[in-house]
Amino acid sequence: MSLRINLNDRSSHLKLAPHTLTKPSALLRCGILTNMERYQLLSPEIQVGFHTAPYLEAHFPALDKAIDVNANIIPSPDFIRALNALNPSEYLSDNGVILATYGEANNEVTYTGTPIIQVINRWDLFKLNGQVLAFDFDLMTTHKKSQTLPSTCTLIGNPDLLFIEEGAIVQAATLNVTSGPIYIGANSEIMEGSLIRGPFALCENAQIKMGAKIYGATTIGPHCKVGGEINNVLFESYSNKSHDGFLGNGYISSWCNIGADTNASNLMNNYGIVDVHDYETGKTTSSGEQFVGLHMGDHSKCGINTMFNTGTALGVGCNVYGPGFFKKHIPSFSFGEPTRLFPYRFDKALEGIESMMSRRGKTLSEGELKILKHIYSLRESF
């Protein structure tokens, strides 16, 4: 019988906002893969459901008679084996932390496998990216043969830490693997003049523009187009930053577009700890981190020369532009510039969303549309 699990992020859903406002946390990218993709790779017969925010559950339903699993744990072969061995009425724990429960669980089973990696706050996505990327690199490349790096490129470091999937194009680029592996996905492209330092992943059908400067640990998700200077940032999928400008220590959700020469601060002028917006309380709180950059929700866009404060959280479906710095929290479906920010009319926002998606041959499903309408109705909170 195949493993049946429900990935539960109910207690952590808003800790990972704005990225989880439109989807469960198992669909966020860290390393090369999302957790959903990781489970499917580790256990191809697995069946996965979700226990997530109530307004998401119609589109992301739960399974009956399934093990309830902490959605934010990065699964490993040992963790999958522990789930498979779990019996009804048992729960799996690690140092007092419950990892999974099977039914009305009263009997404790202690996890004894490889150390658990867990994403708790949104900044953990980039903080843990190097560690998880190295794990995914081994997972995806073991017993496989890399394509040959063209002679026009320069490789610095151990060739075993570079893997190029079939159909990828790399020309006249400098790749440095001394700090971590570099993975180049199927049918992706790295244009000439690019400088890339690992850990780094370019997922399938993604593109790096000419002369890009990319520092690890960075992940460019499927179908993204990225250029300029980037340091320790994740792009989820179908998002664009095609031009110059700096992003560091952040996460860009899906279907975002970042205008030319946009810059996002990732470090305070006084080198202090970064304060951020807390989606659970609606208040400002300390991240406990010195480096936190831009976190952008799905379907948001910014115009040329936009400037973002250190630790800015930009919600879903925004369209912002103009001179000056925005506040650290820009509510979902906001439109305008720093001194004149208005609610974005839903029909106008939807027009932009559908226009961008149509260029990639995609459309919103009815379920996705209902989720966006719900977020719009609560835009001041989100």
mmCIF file of C-alpha atoms in Angstrom:
data_model
loop_
_atom_site.group_PDB
_atom_site.id
_atom_site.type_symbol
_atom_site.label_atom_id
_atom_site.label_comp_id
_atom_site.label_asym_id
_atom_site.label_seq_id
_atom_site.Cartn_x
_atom_site.Cartn_y
_atom_site.Cartn_z
ATOM 1 C CA MET A 1 0.000 0.000 0.000
ATOM 2 C CA SER A 2 1.390 3.405 -0.954
ATOM 3 C CA LEU A 3 2.172 6.002 1.683
ATOM 4 C CA ARG A 4 -0.661 8.499 2.283
ATOM 5 C CA ILE A 5 0.161 11.779 4.007
ATOM 6 C CA ASN A 6 -1.443 15.146 4.700
ATOM 7 C CA LEU A 7 1.100 17.949 4.828
ATOM 8 C CA ASN A 8 0.015 20.196 7.681
ATOM 9 C CA ASP A 9 1.038 23.875 7.775
ATOM 10 C CA ARG A 10 -1.909 25.265 9.731
ATOM 11 C CA SER A 11 0.216 26.411 12.681
ATOM 12 C CA SER A 12 2.914 27.967 10.473
ATOM 13 C CA HIS A 13 0.902 29.182 7.485
ATOM 14 C CA LEU A 14 1.210 32.924 8.202
ATOM 15 C CA LYS A 15 4.849 32.623 9.330
ATOM 16 C CA LEU A 16 5.676 31.956 5.674
ATOM 17 C CA ALA A 17 3.394 34.644 4.238
ATOM 18 C CA PRO A 18 3.171 36.381 1.827
ATOM 19 C CA HIS A 19 4.338 33.314 -0.116
ATOM 20 C CA THR A 20 1.740 31.004 1.448
ATOM 21 C CA LEU A 21 -1.222 33.345 1.017
ATOM 22 C CA THR A 22 -2.083 31.563 -2.246
ATOM 23 C CA LYS A 23 -0.808 28.035 -1.553
ATOM 24 C CA PRO A 24 0.339 25.534 1.080
ATOM 25 C CA SER A 25 3.918 25.776 2.288
ATOM 26 C CA ALA A 26 4.778 22.424 0.639
ATOM 27 C CA LEU A 27 4.674 24.244 -2.716
ATOM 28 C CA LEU A 28 7.365 26.769 -1.747
ATOM 29 C CA ARG A 29 10.815 26.244 -3.220
ATOM 30 C CA CYS A 30 13.926 25.706 -1.090
ATOM 31 C CA GLY A 31 17.039 24.147 -2.588
ATOM 32 C CA ILE A 32 16.225 22.897 -6.082
ATOM 33 C CA LEU A 33 12.784 21.459 -5.319
ATOM 34 C CA THR A 34 9.559 22.156 -3.492
ATOM 35 C CA ASN A 35 8.678 19.787 -0.654
ATOM 36 C CA MET A 36 5.869 18.377 -2.800
ATOM 37 C CA GLU A 37 8.372 17.565 -5.567
ATOM 38 C CA ARG A 38 10.808 16.154 -3.015
ATOM 39 C CA TYR A 39 8.254 13.717 -1.577
ATOM 40 C CA GLN A 40 7.306 12.584 -5.091
ATOM 41 C CA LEU A 41 10.959 12.024 -6.015
ATOM 42 C CA LEU A 42 11.767 10.134 -2.815
ATOM 43 C CA SER A 43 8.576 8.054 -2.858
ATOM 44 C CA PRO A 44 7.013 7.932 -6.359
ATOM 45 C CA GLU A 45 3.898 6.051 -5.178
ATOM 46 C CA ILE A 46 3.132 8.530 -2.401
ATOM 47 C CA GLN A 47 -0.306 10.174 -2.159
ATOM 48 C CA VAL A 48 -0.300 13.704 -0.758
ATOM 49 C CA GLY A 49 -3.066 15.886 0.660
ATOM 50 C CA PHE A 50 -3.005 19.086 2.701
ATOM 51 C CA HIS A 51 -4.116 20.456 6.037
ATOM 52 C CA THR A 52 -3.720 24.171 5.443
ATOM 53 C CA ALA A 53 -5.564 27.491 5.842
ATOM 54 C CA PRO A 54 -9.349 26.901 5.545
ATOM 55 C CA TYR A 55 -9.778 29.175 2.505
ATOM 56 C CA LEU A 56 -7.168 27.120 0.608
ATOM 57 C CA GLU A 57 -8.537 23.670 1.395
ATOM 58 C CA ALA A 58 -11.168 23.526 -1.361
ATOM 59 C CA HIS A 59 -8.358 23.835 -3.917
ATOM 60 C CA PHE A 60 -5.811 21.834 -1.874
ATOM 61 C CA PRO A 61 -7.892 19.068 -0.210
ATOM 62 C CA ALA A 62 -6.906 16.601 2.498
ATOM 63 C CA LEU A 63 -6.795 12.806 2.171
ATOM 64 C CA ASP A 64 -8.782 10.430 4.353
ATOM 65 C CA LYS A 65 -6.932 7.935 6.568
ATOM 66 C CA ALA A 66 -3.542 9.568 6.070
ATOM 67 C CA ILE A 67 -0.579 10.389 8.304
ATOM 68 C CA ASP A 68 -0.530 14.028 9.387
ATOM 69 C CA VAL A 69 2.967 15.384 8.676
ATOM 70 C CA ASN A 70 4.607 18.708 9.518
ATOM 71 C CA ALA A 71 4.636 20.318 6.064
ATOM 72 C CA ASN A 72 7.761 22.370 6.675
ATOM 73 C CA ILE A 73 10.159 19.483 7.285
ATOM 74 C CA ILE A 74 12.521 18.848 4.382
ATOM 75 C CA PRO A 75 11.946 15.116 3.722
ATOM 76 C CA SER A 76 14.894 12.745 3.479
ATOM 77 C CA PRO A 77 15.056 9.004 2.736
ATOM 78 C CA ASP A 78 15.291 8.359 6.495
ATOM 79 C CA PHE A 79 12.224 10.476 7.164
ATOM 80 C CA ILE A 80 10.235 8.658 4.464
ATOM 81 C CA ARG A 81 11.245 5.310 6.004
ATOM 82 C CA ALA A 82 10.093 6.524 9.423
ATOM 83 C CA LEU A 83 6.709 7.564 8.007
ATOM 84 C CA ASN A 84 6.295 4.200 6.283
ATOM 85 C CA ALA A 85 7.009 2.418 9.564
ATOM 86 C CA LEU A 86 4.468 4.451 11.550
ATOM 87 C CA ASN A 87 1.401 2.529 12.752
ATOM 88 C CA PRO A 88 -2.084 3.856 13.578
ATOM 89 C CA SER A 89 -2.156 5.485 17.055
ATOM 90 C CA GLU A 90 1.563 6.346 16.863
ATOM 91 C CA TYR A 91 3.278 9.708 16.554
ATOM 92 C CA LEU A 92 6.823 10.452 15.421
ATOM 93 C CA SER A 93 8.907 12.874 17.474
ATOM 94 C CA ASP A 94 12.399 14.349 17.546
ATOM 95 C CA ASN A 95 13.717 15.950 20.758
ATOM 96 C CA GLY A 96 10.195 16.646 21.949
ATOM 97 C CA VAL A 97 8.989 18.078 18.626
ATOM 98 C CA ILE A 98 6.135 16.189 16.962
ATOM 99 C CA LEU A 99 6.956 15.475 13.318
ATOM 100 C CA ALA A 100 3.982 13.316 12.286
ATOM 101 C CA THR A 101 0.878 11.689 13.786
ATOM 102 C CA TYR A 102 -1.168 8.721 12.596
ATOM 103 C CA GLY A 103 -4.769 8.906 13.749
ATOM 104 C CA GLU A 104 -5.539 9.338 17.462
ATOM 105 C CA ALA A 105 -1.868 9.063 18.333
ATOM 106 C CA ASN A 106 -0.969 8.083 21.902
ATOM 107 C CA ASN A 107 2.215 6.081 21.416
ATOM 108 C CA GLU A 108 5.484 7.900 20.812
ATOM 109 C CA VAL A 109 8.072 6.739 18.277
ATOM 110 C CA THR A 110 11.435 8.498 18.434
ATOM 111 C CA TYR A 111 12.945 9.546 15.115
ATOM 112 C CA THR A 112 16.505 8.235 14.751
ATOM 113 C CA GLY A 113 17.429 9.200 11.193
ATOM 114 C CA THR A 114 19.489 11.995 9.671
ATOM 115 C CA PRO A 115 19.052 15.420 11.314
ATOM 116 C CA ILE A 116 15.735 17.151 10.648
ATOM 117 C CA ILE A 117 15.780 20.363 8.587
ATOM 118 C CA GLN A 118 12.703 22.539 9.066
ATOM 119 C CA VAL A 119 11.620 25.841 7.516
ATOM 120 C CA ILE A 120 9.898 27.871 10.253
ATOM 121 C CA ASN A 121 9.953 31.537 9.180
ATOM 122 C CA ARG A 122 10.011 33.059 5.706
ATOM 123 C CA TRP A 123 13.674 34.052 6.032
ATOM 124 C CA ASP A 124 14.561 30.402 6.642
ATOM 125 C CA LEU A 125 13.843 29.811 2.957
ATOM 126 C CA PHE A 126 17.014 31.651 1.935
ATOM 127 C CA LYS A 127 18.990 30.875 5.114
ATOM 128 C CA LEU A 128 18.627 27.122 4.571
ATOM 129 C CA ASN A 129 18.853 27.270 0.789
ATOM 130 C CA GLY A 130 22.520 26.287 0.532
ATOM 131 C CA GLN A 131 22.155 23.279 2.820
ATOM 132 C CA VAL A 132 18.977 22.053 1.120
ATOM 133 C CA LEU A 133 20.373 22.726 -2.360
ATOM 134 C CA ALA A 134 23.389 20.505 -1.643
ATOM 135 C CA PHE A 135 21.017 17.748 -0.444
ATOM 136 C CA ASP A 136 18.858 18.090 -3.575
ATOM 137 C CA PHE A 137 21.936 18.152 -5.814
ATOM 138 C CA ASP A 138 22.997 14.723 -4.537
ATOM 139 C CA LEU A 139 19.429 13.451 -4.681
ATOM 140 C CA MET A 140 18.932 14.493 -8.303
ATOM 141 C CA THR A 141 22.342 13.739 -9.811
ATOM 142 C CA THR A 142 23.492 10.471 -8.208
ATOM 143 C CA HIS A 143 23.921 7.734 -10.848
ATOM 144 C CA LYS A 144 23.324 10.295 -13.629
ATOM 145 C CA LYS A 145 25.799 11.706 -16.133
ATOM 146 C CA SER A 146 26.174 15.438 -16.646
ATOM 147 C CA GLN A 147 26.359 17.061 -20.044
ATOM 148 C CA THR A 148 29.788 18.473 -20.942
ATOM 149 C CA LEU A 149 30.509 22.109 -20.126
ATOM 150 C CA PRO A 150 31.327 23.945 -23.378
ATOM 151 C CA SER A 151 34.928 25.067 -23.909
ATOM 152 C CA THR A 152 33.794 28.719 -24.031
ATOM 153 C CA CYS A 153 33.046 28.528 -20.272
ATOM 154 C CA THR A 154 35.349 28.692 -17.253
ATOM 155 C CA LEU A 155 34.838 26.301 -14.338
ATOM 156 C CA ILE A 156 36.498 27.021 -10.987
ATOM 157 C CA GLY A 157 36.596 24.058 -8.602
ATOM 158 C CA ASN A 158 35.719 20.378 -8.601
ATOM 159 C CA PRO A 159 33.933 19.294 -11.839
ATOM 160 C CA ASP A 160 31.903 16.770 -9.801
ATOM 161 C CA LEU A 161 30.042 19.701 -8.230
ATOM 162 C CA LEU A 162 28.676 20.874 -11.593
ATOM 163 C CA PHE A 163 25.733 19.107 -13.208
ATOM 164 C CA ILE A 164 24.171 20.101 -16.532
ATOM 165 C CA GLU A 165 20.927 18.442 -17.568
ATOM 166 C CA GLU A 166 20.098 17.561 -21.154
ATOM 167 C CA GLY A 167 18.978 20.434 -23.346
ATOM 168 C CA ALA A 168 20.632 23.141 -21.230
ATOM 169 C CA ILE A 169 22.634 25.869 -23.001
ATOM 170 C CA VAL A 170 25.662 27.477 -21.321
ATOM 171 C CA GLN A 171 27.969 29.799 -23.247
ATOM 172 C CA ALA A 172 30.956 31.942 -22.200
ATOM 173 C CA ALA A 173 30.024 31.904 -18.499
ATOM 174 C CA THR A 174 32.220 31.610 -15.403
ATOM 175 C CA LEU A 175 31.004 29.022 -12.878
ATOM 176 C CA ASN A 176 32.597 28.724 -9.422
ATOM 177 C CA VAL A 177 31.759 25.609 -7.362
ATOM 178 C CA THR A 178 34.311 26.107 -4.572
ATOM 179 C CA SER A 179 31.539 27.278 -2.203
ATOM 180 C CA GLY A 180 28.911 24.766 -3.294
ATOM 181 C CA PRO A 181 27.419 22.843 -6.216
ATOM 182 C CA ILE A 182 25.882 24.290 -9.362
ATOM 183 C CA TYR A 183 22.885 22.568 -10.952
ATOM 184 C CA ILE A 184 21.715 23.593 -14.443
ATOM 185 C CA GLY A 185 18.279 22.211 -15.294
ATOM 186 C CA ALA A 186 16.886 20.773 -18.504
ATOM 187 C CA ASN A 187 16.298 23.218 -21.359
ATOM 188 C CA SER A 188 17.564 26.157 -19.302
ATOM 189 C CA GLU A 189 20.019 28.784 -20.552
ATOM 190 C CA ILE A 190 22.915 30.760 -19.106
ATOM 191 C CA MET A 191 23.844 33.576 -21.484
ATOM 192 C CA GLU A 192 27.343 34.806 -22.160
ATOM 193 C CA GLY A 193 29.228 36.912 -19.625
ATOM 194 C CA SER A 194 27.387 35.545 -16.602
ATOM 195 C CA LEU A 195 29.333 35.089 -13.352
ATOM 196 C CA ILE A 196 27.860 32.457 -11.049
ATOM 197 C CA ARG A 197 29.087 31.238 -7.677
ATOM 198 C CA GLY A 198 27.532 28.187 -6.028
ATOM 199 C CA PRO A 199 25.540 26.915 -4.315
ATOM 200 C CA PHE A 200 23.278 27.651 -7.270
ATOM 201 C CA ALA A 201 20.379 26.012 -9.066
ATOM 202 C CA LEU A 202 18.828 26.967 -12.378
ATOM 203 C CA CYS A 203 15.664 24.932 -12.812
ATOM 204 C CA GLU A 204 14.143 23.669 -16.054
ATOM 205 C CA ASN A 205 13.299 26.186 -18.792
ATOM 206 C CA ALA A 206 14.745 29.084 -16.775
ATOM 207 C CA GLN A 207 17.106 31.690 -18.200
ATOM 208 C CA ILE A 208 20.011 33.793 -16.920
ATOM 209 C CA LYS A 209 20.502 37.005 -18.896
ATOM 210 C CA MET A 210 23.800 38.313 -20.270
ATOM 211 C CA GLY A 211 26.323 39.568 -17.727
ATOM 212 C CA ALA A 212 24.394 38.490 -14.642
ATOM 213 C CA LYS A 213 26.280 38.373 -11.319
ATOM 214 C CA ILE A 214 24.897 35.692 -9.030
ATOM 215 C CA TYR A 215 26.157 34.726 -5.576
ATOM 216 C CA GLY A 216 25.025 31.608 -3.717
ATOM 217 C CA ALA A 217 22.987 30.277 -2.253
ATOM 218 C CA THR A 218 20.542 31.166 -5.038
ATOM 219 C CA THR A 219 17.796 29.239 -6.801
ATOM 220 C CA ILE A 220 16.114 30.294 -10.038
ATOM 221 C CA GLY A 221 12.886 28.315 -10.361
ATOM 222 C CA PRO A 222 11.292 26.888 -13.506
ATOM 223 C CA HIS A 223 10.482 29.290 -16.354
ATOM 224 C CA CYS A 224 12.043 32.317 -14.598
ATOM 225 C CA LYS A 225 14.146 34.943 -16.400
ATOM 226 C CA VAL A 226 16.764 36.646 -14.264
ATOM 227 C CA GLY A 227 19.553 39.186 -14.701
ATOM 228 C CA GLY A 228 21.477 41.834 -12.759
ATOM 229 C CA GLU A 229 23.039 41.194 -9.345
ATOM 230 C CA ILE A 230 21.553 38.580 -7.025
ATOM 231 C CA ASN A 231 22.791 37.258 -3.687
ATOM 232 C CA ASN A 232 21.062 34.385 -1.808
ATOM 233 C CA VAL A 233 17.601 34.760 -3.351
ATOM 234 C CA LEU A 234 15.010 32.194 -4.430
ATOM 235 C CA PHE A 235 12.713 32.671 -7.407
ATOM 236 C CA GLU A 236 9.781 30.261 -7.207
ATOM 237 C CA SER A 237 8.558 29.879 -10.830
ATOM 238 C CA TYR A 238 7.414 31.953 -13.820
ATOM 239 C CA SER A 239 8.863 35.186 -12.409
ATOM 240 C CA ASN A 240 11.073 37.749 -14.123
ATOM 241 C CA LYS A 241 13.908 40.046 -13.109
ATOM 242 C CA SER A 242 15.395 40.487 -16.547
ATOM 243 C CA HIS A 243 17.404 43.672 -15.975
ATOM 244 C CA ASP A 244 20.059 45.258 -13.763
ATOM 245 C CA GLY A 245 19.363 45.960 -10.108
ATOM 246 C CA PHE A 246 20.158 44.216 -6.826
ATOM 247 C CA LEU A 247 18.224 41.647 -4.784
ATOM 248 C CA GLY A 248 19.673 39.901 -1.742
ATOM 249 C CA ASN A 249 18.484 37.494 0.956
ATOM 250 C CA GLY A 250 14.907 37.223 -0.231
ATOM 251 C CA TYR A 251 12.230 35.157 -1.914
ATOM 252 C CA ILE A 252 10.227 36.006 -5.029
ATOM 253 C CA SER A 253 7.001 34.030 -5.428
ATOM 254 C CA SER A 254 5.441 32.963 -8.744
ATOM 255 C CA TRP A 255 4.245 35.202 -11.571
ATOM 256 C CA CYS A 256 6.126 38.284 -10.349
ATOM 257 C CA ASN A 257 7.813 40.898 -12.519
ATOM 258 C CA ILE A 258 10.581 43.194 -11.276
ATOM 259 C CA GLY A 259 11.264 46.349 -13.275
ATOM 260 C CA ALA A 260 14.675 47.474 -14.531
ATOM 261 C CA ASP A 261 17.083 48.888 -11.920
ATOM 262 C CA THR A 262 14.894 47.852 -8.999
ATOM 263 C CA ASN A 263 16.945 47.563 -5.805
ATOM 264 C CA ALA A 264 15.992 45.922 -2.511
ATOM 265 C CA SER A 265 18.052 46.522 0.628
ATOM 266 C CA ASN A 266 19.071 43.429 2.589
ATOM 267 C CA LEU A 267 21.186 45.110 5.288
ATOM 268 C CA MET A 268 20.494 48.085 7.582
ATOM 269 C CA ASN A 269 22.859 51.069 7.382
ATOM 270 C CA ASN A 270 23.706 50.520 11.065
ATOM 271 C CA TYR A 271 24.244 46.764 10.529
ATOM 272 C CA GLY A 272 21.438 46.124 13.006
ATOM 273 C CA ILE A 273 18.849 43.360 13.310
ATOM 274 C CA VAL A 274 16.089 43.698 10.707
ATOM 275 C CA ASP A 275 12.499 44.381 11.805
ATOM 276 C CA VAL A 276 9.815 42.778 9.617
ATOM 277 C CA HIS A 277 6.037 42.592 9.273
ATOM 278 C CA ASP A 278 4.447 39.741 11.232
ATOM 279 C CA TYR A 279 1.411 38.403 9.332
ATOM 280 C CA GLU A 280 0.130 36.585 12.432
ATOM 281 C CA THR A 281 -0.163 39.696 14.600
ATOM 282 C CA GLY A 282 -0.274 42.418 11.947
ATOM 283 C CA LYS A 283 2.544 44.186 13.782
ATOM 284 C CA THR A 284 6.237 44.838 13.281
ATOM 285 C CA THR A 285 8.577 42.370 14.960
ATOM 286 C CA SER A 286 12.275 41.533 15.029
ATOM 287 C CA SER A 287 13.443 38.880 12.588
ATOM 288 C CA GLY A 288 16.518 38.193 14.701
ATOM 289 C CA GLU A 289 18.493 38.387 11.445
ATOM 290 C CA GLN A 290 21.026 40.892 10.156
ATOM 291 C CA PHE A 291 20.278 40.133 6.489
ATOM 292 C CA VAL A 292 16.672 40.111 5.228
ATOM 293 C CA GLY A 293 15.695 41.410 1.811
ATOM 294 C CA LEU A 294 12.516 41.513 -0.258
ATOM 295 C CA HIS A 295 9.754 38.916 0.071
ATOM 296 C CA MET A 296 7.261 39.275 -2.793
ATOM 297 C CA GLY A 297 3.917 37.456 -2.999
ATOM 298 C CA ASP A 298 2.412 35.820 -6.101
ATOM 299 C CA HIS A 299 1.311 37.967 -9.055
ATOM 300 C CA SER A 300 3.002 41.157 -7.804
ATOM 301 C CA LYS A 301 4.907 43.588 -9.980
ATOM 302 C CA CYS A 302 7.066 46.665 -9.549
ATOM 303 C CA GLY A 303 8.083 49.347 -12.034
ATOM 304 C CA ILE A 304 11.529 50.585 -13.040
ATOM 305 C CA ASN A 305 13.808 52.050 -10.365
ATOM 306 C CA THR A 306 11.631 50.821 -7.509
ATOM 307 C CA MET A 307 13.344 50.867 -4.095
ATOM 308 C CA PHE A 308 12.452 48.517 -1.245
ATOM 309 C CA ASN A 309 13.443 48.875 2.403
ATOM 310 C CA THR A 310 15.338 46.162 4.248
ATOM 311 C CA GLY A 311 12.990 43.291 5.104
ATOM 312 C CA THR A 312 10.035 44.459 2.983
ATOM 313 C CA ALA A 313 7.066 42.107 2.616
ATOM 314 C CA LEU A 314 5.020 42.777 -0.522
ATOM 315 C CA GLY A 315 1.674 40.983 -0.665
ATOM 316 C CA VAL A 316 -0.204 39.238 -3.483
ATOM 317 C CA GLY A 317 -1.389 40.979 -6.651
ATOM 318 C CA CYS A 318 0.364 44.325 -6.095
ATOM 319 C CA ASN A 319 1.472 46.847 -8.718
ATOM 320 C CA VAL A 320 3.881 49.398 -7.249
ATOM 321 C CA TYR A 321 6.215 51.997 -8.743
ATOM 322 C CA GLY A 322 7.626 55.490 -8.296
ATOM 323 C CA PRO A 323 10.464 57.213 -6.379
ATOM 324 C CA GLY A 324 11.219 56.718 -2.692
ATOM 325 C CA PHE A 325 11.111 53.805 -0.284
ATOM 326 C CA PHE A 326 7.922 51.893 0.462
ATOM 327 C CA LYS A 327 6.882 50.886 3.971
ATOM 328 C CA LYS A 328 8.055 47.456 5.112
ATOM 329 C CA HIS A 329 4.594 45.955 4.645
ATOM 330 C CA ILE A 330 2.720 46.544 1.397
ATOM 331 C CA PRO A 331 -0.745 44.924 1.696
ATOM 332 C CA SER A 332 -1.987 42.596 -1.021
ATOM 333 C CA PHE A 333 -3.656 44.231 -4.024
ATOM 334 C CA SER A 334 -1.957 47.598 -3.472
ATOM 335 C CA PHE A 335 -1.432 49.991 -6.373
ATOM 336 C CA GLY A 336 0.687 53.121 -6.593
ATOM 337 C CA GLU A 337 3.819 54.755 -5.236
ATOM 338 C CA PRO A 338 5.237 55.206 -1.723
ATOM 339 C CA THR A 339 3.349 58.425 -0.955
ATOM 340 C CA ARG A 340 0.141 57.472 -2.800
ATOM 341 C CA LEU A 341 -0.778 53.815 -2.275
ATOM 342 C CA PHE A 342 -4.352 52.729 -3.058
ATOM 343 C CA PRO A 343 -6.387 49.519 -3.187
ATOM 344 C CA TYR A 344 -5.879 47.953 -6.636
ATOM 345 C CA ARG A 345 -9.224 47.422 -8.368
ATOM 346 C CA PHE A 346 -9.710 43.672 -8.577
ATOM 347 C CA ASP A 347 -10.758 43.708 -12.237
ATOM 348 C CA LYS A 348 -7.651 45.705 -13.181
ATOM 349 C CA ALA A 349 -5.361 43.476 -11.133
ATOM 350 C CA LEU A 350 -6.915 40.388 -12.694
ATOM 351 C CA GLU A 351 -6.387 41.861 -16.157
ATOM 352 C CA GLY A 352 -2.639 42.136 -15.489
ATOM 353 C CA ILE A 353 -2.454 38.664 -13.945
ATOM 354 C CA GLU A 354 -4.201 37.011 -16.866
ATOM 355 C CA SER A 355 -2.131 38.959 -19.397
ATOM 356 C CA MET A 356 1.161 37.767 -17.876
ATOM 357 C CA MET A 357 -0.022 34.178 -17.583
ATOM 358 C CA SER A 358 -1.305 34.073 -21.165
ATOM 359 C CA ARG A 359 2.203 34.890 -22.428
ATOM 360 C CA ARG A 360 3.305 31.545 -20.948
ATOM 361 C CA GLY A 361 0.241 29.668 -22.179
ATOM 362 C CA LYS A 362 -1.311 29.484 -18.691
ATOM 363 C CA THR A 363 -4.646 30.550 -17.185
ATOM 364 C CA LEU A 364 -6.080 30.837 -13.677
ATOM 365 C CA SER A 365 -8.205 27.931 -12.537
ATOM 366 C CA GLU A 366 -11.550 28.540 -10.831
ATOM 367 C CA GLY A 367 -9.970 27.491 -7.554
ATOM 368 C CA GLU A 368 -7.094 29.942 -7.941
ATOM 369 C CA LEU A 369 -9.516 32.738 -8.814
ATOM 370 C CA LYS A 370 -11.558 32.071 -5.655
ATOM 371 C CA ILE A 371 -8.378 32.218 -3.566
ATOM 372 C CA LEU A 372 -7.413 35.580 -5.089
ATOM 373 C CA LYS A 373 -10.907 36.951 -4.415
ATOM 374 C CA HIS A 374 -10.660 35.837 -0.785
ATOM 375 C CA ILE A 375 -7.275 37.526 -0.375
ATOM 376 C CA TYR A 376 -8.682 40.693 -1.967
ATOM 377 C CA SER A 377 -11.547 40.745 0.539
ATOM 378 C CA LEU A 378 -9.002 40.687 3.375
ATOM 379 C CA ARG A 379 -6.308 42.733 1.660
ATOM 380 C CA GLU A 380 -5.584 45.005 4.634
ATOM 381 C CA SER A 381 -4.735 41.954 6.755
ATOM 382 C CA PHE A 382 -2.711 40.273 4.003
#
